[in-house]
PDB file of C-alpha atoms in Angstrom:
ATOM      1  CA  MET A  16       0.000   0.000   0.000  1.00 60.00           C
ATOM      2  CA  PHE A  17       2.775   2.445   0.921  1.00 60.00           C
ATOM      3  CA  LYS A  18       4.646   1.718  -2.324  1.00 71.00           C
ATOM      4  CA  PHE A  19       1.522   2.600  -4.312  1.00 68.00           C
ATOM      5  CA  VAL A  20       1.056   5.858  -2.384  1.00 69.00           C
ATOM      6  CA  GLY A  21       4.719   6.698  -2.928  1.00 71.00           C
ATOM      7  CA  PHE A  22       4.307   6.013  -6.634  1.00 70.00           C
ATOM      8  CA  LEU A  23       1.256   8.312  -6.798  1.00 74.00           C
ATOM      9  CA  VAL A  24       3.130  11.103  -5.003  1.00 70.00           C
ATOM     10  CA  ALA A  25       6.114  10.747  -7.343  1.00 72.00           C
ATOM     11  CA  PHE A  26       3.821  10.661 -10.389  1.00 73.00           C
ATOM     12  CA  ALA A  27       1.947  13.777  -9.213  1.00 71.00           C
ATOM     13  CA  ALA A  28       5.231  15.618  -8.615  1.00 70.00           C
ATOM     14  CA  LEU A  29       6.538  14.677 -12.051  1.00 74.00           C
ATOM     15  CA  ALA A  30       3.260  15.700 -13.703  1.00 69.00           C
ATOM     16  CA  GLY A  31       3.428  19.036 -11.871  1.00 64.00           C
ATOM     17  CA  ILE A  32       6.914  19.655 -13.216  1.00 64.00           C
ATOM     18  CA  VAL A  33       6.053  18.576 -16.769  1.00 62.00           C
ATOM     19  CA  ILE A  34       3.006  20.855 -16.872  1.00 65.00           C
ATOM     20  CA  GLY A  35       4.209  23.591 -14.533  1.00 61.00           C
ATOM     21  CA  LEU A  36       7.538  24.510 -16.105  1.00 61.00           C
ATOM     22  CA  PRO A  37       6.177  25.186 -19.612  1.00 64.00           C
ATOM     23  CA  ALA A  38       3.280  27.155 -18.103  1.00 63.00           C
ATOM     24  CA  LEU A  39       5.717  29.293 -16.084  1.00 64.00           C
ATOM     25  CA  TYR A  40       7.853  29.886 -19.171  1.00 66.00           C
ATOM     26  CA  ASN A  41       4.811  30.851 -21.253  1.00 66.00           C
ATOM     27  CA  PHE A  42       3.216  33.226 -18.752  1.00 67.00           C
ATOM     28  CA  LYS A  43       6.113  34.648 -16.705  1.00 77.00           C
ATOM     29  CA  THR A  44       8.047  35.882 -19.743  1.00 82.00           C
ATOM     30  CA  ILE A  45       5.258  37.965 -21.334  1.00 90.00           C
ATOM     31  CA  ASP A  46       6.382  41.409 -22.485  1.00 93.00           C
ATOM     32  CA  THR A  47       5.228  44.215 -24.800  1.00 95.00           C
ATOM     33  CA  VAL A  48       7.475  45.260 -27.686  1.00 95.00           C
ATOM     34  CA  THR A  49       7.171  48.200 -30.065  1.00 96.00           C
ATOM     35  CA  CYS A  50       8.561  47.134 -33.409  1.00 94.00           C
ATOM     36  CA  ASN A  51       9.197  48.919 -36.684  1.00 96.00           C
ATOM     37  CA  VAL A  52       9.030  45.951 -39.068  1.00 97.00           C
ATOM     38  CA  GLN A  53      12.055  45.979 -41.374  1.00 97.00           C
ATOM     39  CA  GLU A  54      11.454  42.651 -43.082  1.00 96.00           C
ATOM     40  CA  LYS A  55       9.570  39.391 -42.677  1.00 96.00           C
ATOM     41  CA  GLU A  56      10.320  35.846 -43.773  1.00 95.00           C
ATOM     42  CA  ARG A  57       8.585  32.470 -43.860  1.00 93.00           C
ATOM     43  CA  ILE A  58      10.564  29.324 -43.118  1.00 90.00           C
ATOM     44  CA  ALA A  59       8.816  26.114 -44.185  1.00 87.00           C
ATOM     45  CA  ASP A  60       9.714  22.758 -42.654  1.00 81.00           C
ATOM     46  CA  ASP A  61       7.746  19.705 -43.854  1.00 80.00           C
ATOM     47  CA  ASP A  62       4.169  20.376 -42.688  1.00 79.00           C
ATOM     48  CA  SER A  63       4.698  23.506 -40.584  1.00 76.00           C
ATOM     49  CA  SER A  64       5.854  27.081 -41.042  1.00 79.00           C
ATOM     50  CA  LYS A  65       7.753  29.492 -38.857  1.00 88.00           C
ATOM     51  CA  TYR A  66       7.416  33.187 -39.523  1.00 95.00           C
ATOM     52  CA  LEU A  67      10.225  35.576 -38.596  1.00 96.00           C
ATOM     53  CA  ILE A  68       9.611  39.287 -38.114  1.00 97.00           C
ATOM     54  CA  PHE A  69      12.741  41.449 -38.311  1.00 97.00           C
ATOM     55  CA  CYS A  70      12.533  44.572 -36.135  1.00 95.00           C
ATOM     56  CA  GLU A  71      15.163  47.265 -35.554  1.00 91.00           C
ATOM     57  CA  GLU A  72      16.112  45.851 -32.140  1.00 90.00           C
ATOM     58  CA  GLU A  73      15.511  42.101 -32.489  1.00 94.00           C
ATOM     59  CA  VAL A  74      14.016  39.293 -34.526  1.00 96.00           C
ATOM     60  CA  LEU A  75      10.660  37.918 -33.356  1.00 97.00           C
ATOM     61  CA  GLU A  76       8.970  34.627 -34.170  1.00 95.00           C
ATOM     62  CA  ASN A  77       5.335  34.223 -35.124  1.00 95.00           C
ATOM     63  CA  THR A  78       4.173  30.644 -34.550  1.00 93.00           C
ATOM     64  CA  ASP A  79       1.098  29.030 -33.048  1.00 92.00           C
ATOM     65  CA  ALA A  80       1.124  28.870 -29.238  1.00 90.00           C
ATOM     66  CA  LEU A  81      -0.959  26.223 -27.460  1.00 87.00           C
ATOM     67  CA  PHE A  82      -0.760  27.743 -23.953  1.00 84.00           C
ATOM     68  CA  HIS A  83      -1.937  31.110 -25.326  1.00 87.00           C
ATOM     69  CA  MET A  84      -4.630  29.550 -27.527  1.00 93.00           C
ATOM     70  CA  LYS A  85      -3.095  31.190 -30.609  1.00 94.00           C
ATOM     71  CA  PHE A  86      -3.678  29.130 -33.730  1.00 93.00           C
ATOM     72  CA  ASN A  87      -3.758  31.867 -36.379  1.00 92.00           C
ATOM     73  CA  SER A  88      -0.096  32.710 -36.941  1.00 92.00           C
ATOM     74  CA  SER A  89      -0.599  32.643 -40.730  1.00 91.00           C
ATOM     75  CA  ASP A  90      -3.254  35.374 -40.394  1.00 93.00           C
ATOM     76  CA  PHE A  91      -0.919  37.436 -38.172  1.00 91.00           C
ATOM     77  CA  TYR A  92       1.823  37.076 -40.782  1.00 94.00           C
ATOM     78  CA  ARG A  93      -0.508  38.220 -43.552  1.00 94.00           C
ATOM     79  CA  ASP A  94      -1.573  41.294 -41.573  1.00 95.00           C
ATOM     80  CA  ILE A  95       1.943  42.451 -40.615  1.00 96.00           C
ATOM     81  CA  LYS A  96       3.300  44.895 -43.199  1.00 96.00           C
ATOM     82  CA  GLU A  97       6.936  45.823 -43.742  1.00 96.00           C
ATOM     83  CA  GLY A  98       7.738  49.457 -42.903  1.00 96.00           C
ATOM     84  CA  GLU A  99       4.884  49.715 -40.379  1.00 96.00           C
ATOM     85  CA  GLU A 100       5.182  50.076 -36.602  1.00 96.00           C
ATOM     86  CA  TYR A 101       3.362  47.606 -34.323  1.00 96.00           C
ATOM     87  CA  VAL A 102       2.995  46.908 -30.637  1.00 97.00           C
ATOM     88  CA  PHE A 103       3.371  43.176 -30.095  1.00 96.00           C
ATOM     89  CA  GLU A 104       2.728  41.123 -26.985  1.00 96.00           C
ATOM     90  CA  VAL A 105       5.426  38.452 -26.895  1.00 96.00           C
ATOM     91  CA  TYR A 106       6.636  35.663 -24.632  1.00 91.00           C
ATOM     92  CA  GLY A 107       9.832  33.707 -24.287  1.00 91.00           C
ATOM     93  CA  TRP A 108      13.537  34.374 -24.508  1.00 90.00           C
ATOM     94  CA  ARG A 109      15.980  34.887 -27.322  1.00 89.00           C
ATOM     95  CA  VAL A 110      18.453  31.988 -27.169  1.00 87.00           C
ATOM     96  CA  PRO A 111      20.771  32.240 -30.200  1.00 89.00           C
ATOM     97  CA  VAL A 112      22.457  28.854 -29.636  1.00 90.00           C
ATOM     98  CA  MET A 113      19.067  27.120 -29.944  1.00 86.00           C
ATOM     99  CA  SER A 114      17.685  29.486 -32.630  1.00 87.00           C
ATOM    100  CA  MET A 115      14.893  30.464 -30.215  1.00 89.00           C
ATOM    101  CA  TYR A 116      13.098  33.788 -30.580  1.00 94.00           C
ATOM    102  CA  ARG A 117      10.426  35.527 -28.538  1.00 94.00           C
ATOM    103  CA  ASN A 118       7.037  34.562 -29.991  1.00 95.00           C
ATOM    104  CA  ILE A 119       4.321  37.072 -30.892  1.00 96.00           C
ATOM    105  CA  ILE A 120       0.978  36.272 -29.259  1.00 94.00           C
ATOM    106  CA  LYS A 121      -0.947  39.521 -29.914  1.00 94.00           C
ATOM    107  CA  ILE A 122      -0.729  42.492 -32.253  1.00 92.00           C
TER     108      ILE A 122
END
């Protein structure tokens, strides 16, 4: 009986970490960025696309985001125009070694 309870506690702790860490990353790194769009680019990989938005200060990513219920990144990409200034809500970190960019969740 005690082994089963120990297993349940360990499973619950592991589940908390697996769900909790991505949720913290997604919601504790939210920021607002003003961006003058210099250029934009679509990178296709098999059945998915990644959209890059080049601003004066940094490069942002525009991809779907499950935790933020954003599933319309293609529409965002269509609506963003080069040479225009936007205020984006973003999350994440820029990690060059991993080719990670902050992701746009709202325009």
